[in-house]
JSON list of C-alpha atoms in Angstrom, two decimals:
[
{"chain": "X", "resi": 11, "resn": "UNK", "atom": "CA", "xyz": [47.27, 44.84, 42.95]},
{"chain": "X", "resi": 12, "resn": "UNK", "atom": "CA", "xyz": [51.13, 43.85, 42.81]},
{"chain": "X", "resi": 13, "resn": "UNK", "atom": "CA", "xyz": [52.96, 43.26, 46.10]},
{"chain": "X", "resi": 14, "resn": "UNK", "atom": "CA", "xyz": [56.12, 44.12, 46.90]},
{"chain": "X", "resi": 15, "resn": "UNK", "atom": "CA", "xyz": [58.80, 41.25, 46.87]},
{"chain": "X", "resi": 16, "resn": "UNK", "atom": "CA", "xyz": [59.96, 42.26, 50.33]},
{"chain": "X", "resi": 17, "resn": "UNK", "atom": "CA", "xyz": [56.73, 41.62, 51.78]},
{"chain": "X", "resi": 18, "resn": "UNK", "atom": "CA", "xyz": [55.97, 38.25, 49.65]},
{"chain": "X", "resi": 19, "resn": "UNK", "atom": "CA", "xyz": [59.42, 36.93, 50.67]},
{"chain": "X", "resi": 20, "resn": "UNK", "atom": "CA", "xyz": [58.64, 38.02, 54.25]},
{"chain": "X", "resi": 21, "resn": "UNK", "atom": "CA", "xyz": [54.88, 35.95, 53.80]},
{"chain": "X", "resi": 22, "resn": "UNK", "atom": "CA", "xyz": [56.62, 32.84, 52.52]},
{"chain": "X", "resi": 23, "resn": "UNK", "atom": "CA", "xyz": [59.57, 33.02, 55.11]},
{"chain": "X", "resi": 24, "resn": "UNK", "atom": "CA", "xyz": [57.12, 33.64, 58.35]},
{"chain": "X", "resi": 25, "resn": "UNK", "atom": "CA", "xyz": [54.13, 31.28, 57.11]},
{"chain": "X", "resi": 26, "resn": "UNK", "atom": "CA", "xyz": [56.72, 28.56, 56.25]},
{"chain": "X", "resi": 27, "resn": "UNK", "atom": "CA", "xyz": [58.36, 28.35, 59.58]},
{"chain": "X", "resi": 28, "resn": "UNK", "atom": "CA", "xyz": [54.57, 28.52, 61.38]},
{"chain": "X", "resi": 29, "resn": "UNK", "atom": "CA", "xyz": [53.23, 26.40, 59.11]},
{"chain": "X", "resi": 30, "resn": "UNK", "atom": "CA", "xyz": [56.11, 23.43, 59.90]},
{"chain": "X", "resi": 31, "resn": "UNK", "atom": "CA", "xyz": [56.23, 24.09, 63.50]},
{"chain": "X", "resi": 32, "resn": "UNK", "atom": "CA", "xyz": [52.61, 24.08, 63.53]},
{"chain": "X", "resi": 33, "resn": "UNK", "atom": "CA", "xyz": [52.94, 20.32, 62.07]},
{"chain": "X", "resi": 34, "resn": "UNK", "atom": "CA", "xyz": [55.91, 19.46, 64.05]},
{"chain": "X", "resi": 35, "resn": "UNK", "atom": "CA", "xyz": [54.39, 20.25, 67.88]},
{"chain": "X", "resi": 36, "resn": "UNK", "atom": "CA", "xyz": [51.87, 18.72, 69.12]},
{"chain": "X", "resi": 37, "resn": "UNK", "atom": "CA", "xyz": [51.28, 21.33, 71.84]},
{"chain": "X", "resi": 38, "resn": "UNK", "atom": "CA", "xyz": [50.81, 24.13, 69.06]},
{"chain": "X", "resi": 39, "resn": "UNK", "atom": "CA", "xyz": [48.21, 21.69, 66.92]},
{"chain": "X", "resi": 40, "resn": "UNK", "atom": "CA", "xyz": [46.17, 20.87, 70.09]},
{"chain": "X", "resi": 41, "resn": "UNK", "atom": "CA", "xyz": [45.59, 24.91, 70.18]},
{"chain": "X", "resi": 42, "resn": "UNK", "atom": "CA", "xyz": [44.75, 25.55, 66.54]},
{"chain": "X", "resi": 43, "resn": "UNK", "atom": "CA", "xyz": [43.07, 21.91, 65.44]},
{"chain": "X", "resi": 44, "resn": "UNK", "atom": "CA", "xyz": [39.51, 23.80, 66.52]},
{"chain": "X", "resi": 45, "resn": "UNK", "atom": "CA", "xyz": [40.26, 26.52, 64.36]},
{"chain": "X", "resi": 46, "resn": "UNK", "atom": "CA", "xyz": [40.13, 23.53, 60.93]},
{"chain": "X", "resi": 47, "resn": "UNK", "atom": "CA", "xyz": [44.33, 23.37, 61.35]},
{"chain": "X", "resi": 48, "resn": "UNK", "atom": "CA", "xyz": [44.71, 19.32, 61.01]},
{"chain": "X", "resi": 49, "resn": "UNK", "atom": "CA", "xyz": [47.20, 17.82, 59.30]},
{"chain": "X", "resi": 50, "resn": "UNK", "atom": "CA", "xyz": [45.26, 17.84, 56.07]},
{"chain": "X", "resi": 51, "resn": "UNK", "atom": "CA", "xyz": [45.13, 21.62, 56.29]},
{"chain": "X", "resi": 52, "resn": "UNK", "atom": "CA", "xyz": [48.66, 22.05, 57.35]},
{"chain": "X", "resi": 53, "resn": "UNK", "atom": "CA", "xyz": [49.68, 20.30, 54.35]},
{"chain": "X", "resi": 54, "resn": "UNK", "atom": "CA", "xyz": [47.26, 22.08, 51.56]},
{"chain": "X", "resi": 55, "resn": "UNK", "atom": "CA", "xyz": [48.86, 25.32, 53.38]},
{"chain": "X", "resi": 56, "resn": "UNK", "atom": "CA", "xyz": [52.34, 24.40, 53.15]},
{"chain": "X", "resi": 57, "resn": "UNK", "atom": "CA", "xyz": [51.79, 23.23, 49.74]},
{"chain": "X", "resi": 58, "resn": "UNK", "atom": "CA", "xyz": [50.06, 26.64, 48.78]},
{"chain": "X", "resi": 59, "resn": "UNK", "atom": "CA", "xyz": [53.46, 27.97, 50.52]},
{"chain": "X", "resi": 60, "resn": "UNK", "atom": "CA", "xyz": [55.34, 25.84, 48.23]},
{"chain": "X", "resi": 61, "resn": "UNK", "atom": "CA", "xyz": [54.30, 26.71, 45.60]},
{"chain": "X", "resi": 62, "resn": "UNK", "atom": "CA", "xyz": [53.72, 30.63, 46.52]},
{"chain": "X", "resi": 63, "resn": "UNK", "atom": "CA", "xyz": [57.52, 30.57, 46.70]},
{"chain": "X", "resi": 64, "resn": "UNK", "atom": "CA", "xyz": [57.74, 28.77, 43.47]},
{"chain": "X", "resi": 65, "resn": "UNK", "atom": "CA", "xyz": [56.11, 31.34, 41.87]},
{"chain": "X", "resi": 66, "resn": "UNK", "atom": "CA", "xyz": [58.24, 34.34, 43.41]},
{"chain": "X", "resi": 67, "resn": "UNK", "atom": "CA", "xyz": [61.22, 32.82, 41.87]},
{"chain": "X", "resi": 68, "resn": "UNK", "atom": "CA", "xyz": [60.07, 31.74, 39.07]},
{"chain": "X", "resi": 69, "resn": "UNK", "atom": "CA", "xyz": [58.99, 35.77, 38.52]},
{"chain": "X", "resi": 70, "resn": "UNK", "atom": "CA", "xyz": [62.40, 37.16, 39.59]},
{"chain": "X", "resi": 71, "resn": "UNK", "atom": "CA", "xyz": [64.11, 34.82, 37.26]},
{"chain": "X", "resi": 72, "resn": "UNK", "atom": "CA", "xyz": [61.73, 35.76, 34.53]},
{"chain": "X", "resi": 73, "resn": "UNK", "atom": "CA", "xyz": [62.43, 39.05, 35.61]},
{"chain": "X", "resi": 74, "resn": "UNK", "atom": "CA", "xyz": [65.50, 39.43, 35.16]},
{"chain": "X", "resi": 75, "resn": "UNK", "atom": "CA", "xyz": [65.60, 37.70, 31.87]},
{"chain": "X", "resi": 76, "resn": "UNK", "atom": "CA", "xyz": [63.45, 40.75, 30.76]},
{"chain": "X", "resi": 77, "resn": "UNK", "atom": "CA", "xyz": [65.90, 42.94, 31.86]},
{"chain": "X", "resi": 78, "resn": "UNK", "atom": "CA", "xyz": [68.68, 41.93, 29.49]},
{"chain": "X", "resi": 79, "resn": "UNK", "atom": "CA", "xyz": [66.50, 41.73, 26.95]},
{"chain": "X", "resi": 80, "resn": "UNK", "atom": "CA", "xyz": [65.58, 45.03, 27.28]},
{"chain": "X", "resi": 81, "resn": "UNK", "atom": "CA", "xyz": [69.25, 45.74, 27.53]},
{"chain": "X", "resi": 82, "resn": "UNK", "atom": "CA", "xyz": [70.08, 44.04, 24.75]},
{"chain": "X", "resi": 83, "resn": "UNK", "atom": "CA", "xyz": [67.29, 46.16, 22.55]},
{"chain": "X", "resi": 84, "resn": "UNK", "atom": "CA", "xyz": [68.70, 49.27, 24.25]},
{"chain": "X", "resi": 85, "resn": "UNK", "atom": "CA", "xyz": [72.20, 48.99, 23.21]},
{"chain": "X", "resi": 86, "resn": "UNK", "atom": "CA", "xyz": [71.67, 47.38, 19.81]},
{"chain": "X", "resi": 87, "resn": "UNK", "atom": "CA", "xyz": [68.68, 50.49, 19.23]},
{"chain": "X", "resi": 88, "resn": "UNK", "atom": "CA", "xyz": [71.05, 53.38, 20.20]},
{"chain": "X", "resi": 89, "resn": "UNK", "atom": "CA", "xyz": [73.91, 51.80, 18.19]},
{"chain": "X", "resi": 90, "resn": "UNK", "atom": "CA", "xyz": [71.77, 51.56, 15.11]},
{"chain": "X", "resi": 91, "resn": "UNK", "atom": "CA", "xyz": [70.67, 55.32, 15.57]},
{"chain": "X", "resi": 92, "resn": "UNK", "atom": "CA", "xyz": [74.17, 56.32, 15.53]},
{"chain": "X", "resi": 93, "resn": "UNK", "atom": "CA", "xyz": [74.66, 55.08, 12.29]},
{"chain": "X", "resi": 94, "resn": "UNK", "atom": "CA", "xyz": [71.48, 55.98, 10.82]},
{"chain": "X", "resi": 95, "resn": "UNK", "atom": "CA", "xyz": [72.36, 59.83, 12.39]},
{"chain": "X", "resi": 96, "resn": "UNK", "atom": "CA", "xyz": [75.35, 60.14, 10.50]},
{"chain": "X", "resi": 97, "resn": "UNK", "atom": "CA", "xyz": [74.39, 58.27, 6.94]},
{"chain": "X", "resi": 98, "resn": "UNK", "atom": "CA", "xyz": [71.23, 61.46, 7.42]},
{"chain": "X", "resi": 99, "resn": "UNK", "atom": "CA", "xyz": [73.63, 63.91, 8.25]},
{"chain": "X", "resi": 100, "resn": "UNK", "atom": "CA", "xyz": [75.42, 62.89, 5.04]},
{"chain": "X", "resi": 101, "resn": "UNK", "atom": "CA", "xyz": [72.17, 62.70, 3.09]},
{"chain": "X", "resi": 102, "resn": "UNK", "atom": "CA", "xyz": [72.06, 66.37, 3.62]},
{"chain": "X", "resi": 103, "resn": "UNK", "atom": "CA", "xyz": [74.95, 67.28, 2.65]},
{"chain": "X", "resi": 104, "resn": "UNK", "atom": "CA", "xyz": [74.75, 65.31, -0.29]},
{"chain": "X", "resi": 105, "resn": "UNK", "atom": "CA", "xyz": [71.64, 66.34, -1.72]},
{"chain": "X", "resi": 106, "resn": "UNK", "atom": "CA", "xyz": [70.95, 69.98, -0.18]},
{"chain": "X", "resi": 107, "resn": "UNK", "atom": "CA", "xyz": [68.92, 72.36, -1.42]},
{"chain": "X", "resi": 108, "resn": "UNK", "atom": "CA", "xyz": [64.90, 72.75, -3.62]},
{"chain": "X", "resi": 109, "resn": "UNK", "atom": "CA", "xyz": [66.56, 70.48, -6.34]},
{"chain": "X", "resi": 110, "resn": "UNK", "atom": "CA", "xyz": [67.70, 67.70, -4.44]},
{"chain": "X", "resi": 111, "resn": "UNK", "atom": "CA", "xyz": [63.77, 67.87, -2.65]},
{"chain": "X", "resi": 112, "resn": "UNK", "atom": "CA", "xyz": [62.41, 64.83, -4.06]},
{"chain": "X", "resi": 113, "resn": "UNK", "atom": "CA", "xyz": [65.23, 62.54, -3.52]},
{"chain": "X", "resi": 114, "resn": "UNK", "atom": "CA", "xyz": [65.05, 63.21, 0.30]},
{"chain": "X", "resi": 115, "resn": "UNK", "atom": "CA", "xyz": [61.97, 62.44, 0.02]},
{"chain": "X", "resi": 116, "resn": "UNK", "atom": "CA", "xyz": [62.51, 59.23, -1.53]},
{"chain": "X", "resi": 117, "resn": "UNK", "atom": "CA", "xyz": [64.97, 58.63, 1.32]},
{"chain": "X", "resi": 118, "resn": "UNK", "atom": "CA", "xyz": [62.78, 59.67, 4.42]},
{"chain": "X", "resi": 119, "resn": "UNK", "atom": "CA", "xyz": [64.67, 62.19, 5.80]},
{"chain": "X", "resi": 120, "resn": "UNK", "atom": "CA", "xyz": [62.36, 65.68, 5.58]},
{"chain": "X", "resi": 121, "resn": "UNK", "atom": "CA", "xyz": [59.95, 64.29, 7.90]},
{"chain": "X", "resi": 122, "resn": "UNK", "atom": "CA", "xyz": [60.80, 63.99, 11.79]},
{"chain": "X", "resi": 123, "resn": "UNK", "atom": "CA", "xyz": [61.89, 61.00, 13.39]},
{"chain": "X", "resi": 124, "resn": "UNK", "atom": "CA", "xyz": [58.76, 58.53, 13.90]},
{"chain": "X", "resi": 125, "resn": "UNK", "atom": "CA", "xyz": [57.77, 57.76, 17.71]},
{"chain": "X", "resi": 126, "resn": "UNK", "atom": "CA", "xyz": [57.03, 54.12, 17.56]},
{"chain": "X", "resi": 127, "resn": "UNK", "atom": "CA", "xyz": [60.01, 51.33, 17.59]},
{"chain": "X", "resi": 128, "resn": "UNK", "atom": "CA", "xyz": [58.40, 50.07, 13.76]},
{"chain": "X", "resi": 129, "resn": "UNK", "atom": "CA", "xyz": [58.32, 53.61, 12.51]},
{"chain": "X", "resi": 130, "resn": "UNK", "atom": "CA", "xyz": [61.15, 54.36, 13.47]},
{"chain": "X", "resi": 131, "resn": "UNK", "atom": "CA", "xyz": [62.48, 51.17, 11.83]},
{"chain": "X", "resi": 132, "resn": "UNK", "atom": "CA", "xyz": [61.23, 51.26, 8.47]},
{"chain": "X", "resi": 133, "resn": "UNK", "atom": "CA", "xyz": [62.20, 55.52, 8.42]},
{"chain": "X", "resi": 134, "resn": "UNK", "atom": "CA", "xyz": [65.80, 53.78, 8.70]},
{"chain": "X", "resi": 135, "resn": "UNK", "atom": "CA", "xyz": [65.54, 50.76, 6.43]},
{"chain": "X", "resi": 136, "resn": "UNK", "atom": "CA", "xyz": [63.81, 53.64, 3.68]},
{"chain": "X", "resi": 137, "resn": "UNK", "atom": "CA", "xyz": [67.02, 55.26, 3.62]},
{"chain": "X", "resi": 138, "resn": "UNK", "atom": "CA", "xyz": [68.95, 52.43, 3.19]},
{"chain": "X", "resi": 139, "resn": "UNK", "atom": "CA", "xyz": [66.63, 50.11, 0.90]},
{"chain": "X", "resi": 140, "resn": "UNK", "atom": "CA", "xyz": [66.37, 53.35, -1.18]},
{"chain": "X", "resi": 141, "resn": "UNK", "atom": "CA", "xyz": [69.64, 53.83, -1.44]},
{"chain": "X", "resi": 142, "resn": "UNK", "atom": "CA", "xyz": [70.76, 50.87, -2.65]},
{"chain": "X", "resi": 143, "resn": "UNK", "atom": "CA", "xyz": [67.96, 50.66, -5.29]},
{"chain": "X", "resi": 144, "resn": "UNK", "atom": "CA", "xyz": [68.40, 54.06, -6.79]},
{"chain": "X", "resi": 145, "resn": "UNK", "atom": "CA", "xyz": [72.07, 53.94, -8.42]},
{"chain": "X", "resi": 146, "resn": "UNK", "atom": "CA", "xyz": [72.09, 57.84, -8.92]},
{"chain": "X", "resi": 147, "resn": "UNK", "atom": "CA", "xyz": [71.61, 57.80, -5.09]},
{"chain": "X", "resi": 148, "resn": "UNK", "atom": "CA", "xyz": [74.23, 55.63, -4.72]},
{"chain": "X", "resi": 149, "resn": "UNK", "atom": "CA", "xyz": [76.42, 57.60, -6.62]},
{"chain": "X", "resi": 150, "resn": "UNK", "atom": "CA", "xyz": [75.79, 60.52, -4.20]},
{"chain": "X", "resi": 151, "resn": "UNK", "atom": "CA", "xyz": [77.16, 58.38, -1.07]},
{"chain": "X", "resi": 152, "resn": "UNK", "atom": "CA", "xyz": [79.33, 56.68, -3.10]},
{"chain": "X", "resi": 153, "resn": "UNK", "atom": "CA", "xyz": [81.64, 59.98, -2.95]},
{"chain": "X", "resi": 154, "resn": "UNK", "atom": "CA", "xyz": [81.89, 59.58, 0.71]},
{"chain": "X", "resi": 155, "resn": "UNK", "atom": "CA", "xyz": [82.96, 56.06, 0.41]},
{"chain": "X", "resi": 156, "resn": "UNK", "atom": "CA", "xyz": [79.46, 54.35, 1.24]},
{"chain": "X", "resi": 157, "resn": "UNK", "atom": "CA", "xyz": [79.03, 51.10, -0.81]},
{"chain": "X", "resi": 158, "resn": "UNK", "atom": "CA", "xyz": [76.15, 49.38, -1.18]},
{"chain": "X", "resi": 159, "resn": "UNK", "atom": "CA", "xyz": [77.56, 46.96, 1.32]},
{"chain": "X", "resi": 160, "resn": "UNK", "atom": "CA", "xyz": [77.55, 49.26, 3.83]},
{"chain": "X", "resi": 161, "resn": "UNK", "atom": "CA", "xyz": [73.92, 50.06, 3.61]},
{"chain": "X", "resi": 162, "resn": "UNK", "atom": "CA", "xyz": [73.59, 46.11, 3.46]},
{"chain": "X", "resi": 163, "resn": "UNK", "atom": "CA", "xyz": [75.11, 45.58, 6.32]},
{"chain": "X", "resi": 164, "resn": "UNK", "atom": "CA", "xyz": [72.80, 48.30, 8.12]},
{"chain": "X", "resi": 165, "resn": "UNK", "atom": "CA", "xyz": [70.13, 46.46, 6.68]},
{"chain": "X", "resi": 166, "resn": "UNK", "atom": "CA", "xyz": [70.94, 43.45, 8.69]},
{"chain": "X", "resi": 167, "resn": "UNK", "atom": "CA", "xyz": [71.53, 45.17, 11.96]},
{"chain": "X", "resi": 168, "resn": "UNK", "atom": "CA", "xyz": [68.08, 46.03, 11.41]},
{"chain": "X", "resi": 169, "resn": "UNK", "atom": "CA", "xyz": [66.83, 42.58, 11.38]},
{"chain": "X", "resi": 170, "resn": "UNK", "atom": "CA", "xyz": [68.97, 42.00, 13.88]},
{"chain": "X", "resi": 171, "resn": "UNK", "atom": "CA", "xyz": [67.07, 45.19, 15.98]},
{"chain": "X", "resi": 172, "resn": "UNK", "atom": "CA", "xyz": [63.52, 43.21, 15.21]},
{"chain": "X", "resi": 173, "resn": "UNK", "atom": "CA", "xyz": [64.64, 39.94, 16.33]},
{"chain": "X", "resi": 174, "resn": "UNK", "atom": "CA", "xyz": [65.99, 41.82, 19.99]},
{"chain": "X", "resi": 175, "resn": "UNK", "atom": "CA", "xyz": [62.64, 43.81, 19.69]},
{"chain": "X", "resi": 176, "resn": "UNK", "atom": "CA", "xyz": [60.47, 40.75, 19.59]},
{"chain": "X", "resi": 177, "resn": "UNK", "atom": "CA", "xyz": [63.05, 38.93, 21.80]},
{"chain": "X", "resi": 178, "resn": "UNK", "atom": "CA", "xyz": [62.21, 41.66, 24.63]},
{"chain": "X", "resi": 179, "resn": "UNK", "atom": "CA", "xyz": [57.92, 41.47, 24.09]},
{"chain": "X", "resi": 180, "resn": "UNK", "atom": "CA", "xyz": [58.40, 37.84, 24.49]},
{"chain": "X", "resi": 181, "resn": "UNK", "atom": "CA", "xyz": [60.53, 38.26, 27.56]},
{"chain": "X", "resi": 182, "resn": "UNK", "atom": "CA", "xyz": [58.46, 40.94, 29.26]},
{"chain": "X", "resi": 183, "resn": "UNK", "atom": "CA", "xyz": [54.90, 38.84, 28.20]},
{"chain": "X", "resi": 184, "resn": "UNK", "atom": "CA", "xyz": [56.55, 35.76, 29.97]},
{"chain": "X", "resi": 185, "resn": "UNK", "atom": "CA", "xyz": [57.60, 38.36, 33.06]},
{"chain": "X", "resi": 186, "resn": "UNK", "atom": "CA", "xyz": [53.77, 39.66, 33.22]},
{"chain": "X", "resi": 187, "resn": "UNK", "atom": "CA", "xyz": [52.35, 36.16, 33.49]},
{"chain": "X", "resi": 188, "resn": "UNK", "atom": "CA", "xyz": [54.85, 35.17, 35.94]},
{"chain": "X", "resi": 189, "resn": "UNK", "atom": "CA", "xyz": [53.85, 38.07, 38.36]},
{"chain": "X", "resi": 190, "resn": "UNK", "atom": "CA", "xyz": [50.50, 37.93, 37.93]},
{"chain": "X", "resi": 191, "resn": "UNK", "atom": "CA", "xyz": [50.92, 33.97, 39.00]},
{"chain": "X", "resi": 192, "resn": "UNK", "atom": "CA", "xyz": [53.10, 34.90, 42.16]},
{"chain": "X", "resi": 193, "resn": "UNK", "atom": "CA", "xyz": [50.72, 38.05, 43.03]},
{"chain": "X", "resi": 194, "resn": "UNK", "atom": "CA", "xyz": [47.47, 35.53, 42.91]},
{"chain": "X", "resi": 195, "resn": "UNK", "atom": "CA", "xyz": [49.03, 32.88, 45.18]},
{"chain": "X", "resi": 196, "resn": "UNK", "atom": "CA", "xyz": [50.37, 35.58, 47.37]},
{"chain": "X", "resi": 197, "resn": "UNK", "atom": "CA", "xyz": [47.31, 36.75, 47.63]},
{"chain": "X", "resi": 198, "resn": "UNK", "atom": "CA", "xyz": [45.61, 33.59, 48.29]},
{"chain": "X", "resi": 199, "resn": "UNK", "atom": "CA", "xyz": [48.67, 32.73, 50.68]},
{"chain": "X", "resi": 200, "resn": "UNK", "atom": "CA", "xyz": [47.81, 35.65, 52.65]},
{"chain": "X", "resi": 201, "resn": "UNK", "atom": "CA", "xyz": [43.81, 35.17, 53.20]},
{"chain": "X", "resi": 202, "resn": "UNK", "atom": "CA", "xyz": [44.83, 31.36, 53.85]},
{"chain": "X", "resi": 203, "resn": "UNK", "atom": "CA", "xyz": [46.59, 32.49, 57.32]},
{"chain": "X", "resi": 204, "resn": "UNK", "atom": "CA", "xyz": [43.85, 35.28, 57.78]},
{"chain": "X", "resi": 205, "resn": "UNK", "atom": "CA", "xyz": [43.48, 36.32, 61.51]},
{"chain": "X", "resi": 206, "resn": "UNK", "atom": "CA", "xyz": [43.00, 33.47, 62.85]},
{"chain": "X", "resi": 207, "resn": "UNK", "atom": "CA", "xyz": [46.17, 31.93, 60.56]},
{"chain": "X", "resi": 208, "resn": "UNK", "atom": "CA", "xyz": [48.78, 34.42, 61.84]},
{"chain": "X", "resi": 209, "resn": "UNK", "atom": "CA", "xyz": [48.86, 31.74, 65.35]},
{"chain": "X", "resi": 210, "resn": "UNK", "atom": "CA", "xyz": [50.62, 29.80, 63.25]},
{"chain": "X", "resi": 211, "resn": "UNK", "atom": "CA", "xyz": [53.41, 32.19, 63.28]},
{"chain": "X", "resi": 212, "resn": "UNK", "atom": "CA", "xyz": [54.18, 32.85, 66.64]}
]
């Protein structure tokens, strides 16, 4: 189970200043050595402190890495709709009607929009890799003053969508790990002071 931030900063803030003045006063260590709070345990908690703390920023950093990312995708995915919304609009009007049936077809656009971020990519690149291979198609857009260049250049703000897309998994796998890291020491952290630990904070 995931903790809050709040409450794992609040952990690592209380058990850090226990844990030091703990070590540091010799009146508060004659009152907890019975309990197994030597030095040697004092120092494997404040290291497991440590490195709790590590962890939490190492998760917020991660964090908000994921968070552009995901930004990024955002902004570069709606963009790239907008264009593919009006080169299908156009496709309509271009080729209406029974006739015209088997070149929208070809081009993707008689079906609904797919659900997944890959389907929904390669409905888009059919368009435009279609397009550009078909020179009657062409022609069509071509009336409208779309060039083969243009659909090019769509092309590549495709890639450009994949490479944000996988930029985004990567950042949001990393992000995962990272909490699951700061939850487990937390966690561990937190059984460490037990009952008997949370003397150690007053």
């Amino acid at each position: 189970m995931s903790a809050y931030p709040k409450v794992i900063e609040r952990l690592i803030g209380v058990s850090d200043v226990g844990f030091n003045n703990a070590k540091s006063h010799s009146e508060i260590k004659e009152k907890i050595i019975s309990f197994g709070y030597d030095d040697v345990r004092l120092d494997e908690l404040l290291d497991l402190n440590a490195r709790t703390d590590g962890k939490y920023h190492d998760y917020e950093r991660l964090y908000g890495e994921q968070l552009q990312a995901t930004r990024r995708l955002e902004e570069k995915l709606y963009e790239e709709m907008g264009f593919y919304s009006t080169y299908r609009r156009l496709a309509f009007q271009v080729f209406p009607g029974e006739e015209n049936k088997g070149i929208r077809s070809q081009l993707g656009i008689d079906i609904r929009l797919k659900d997944s971020f890959d389907g929904v990519v390669e409905q888009i690149k059919q368009l435009y890799d279609t397009t550009i291979k078909k020179s009657e198609i062409m022609a069509g857009f071509a009336e409208f003053a779309v060039t083969t260049e243009t659909f090019q250049e769509r092309l590549n703000g495709l890639e450009q969508l994949r490479d944000l897309n996988e930029e985004q998994e990567k950042a949001k796998g990393a992000a995962m790990v990272a909490r699951k890291l700061r939850d487990d020491l937390y966690h561990e952290l937190r059984t460490a002071r037990g009952k008997r630990g949370r003397c150690l904070t007053l």
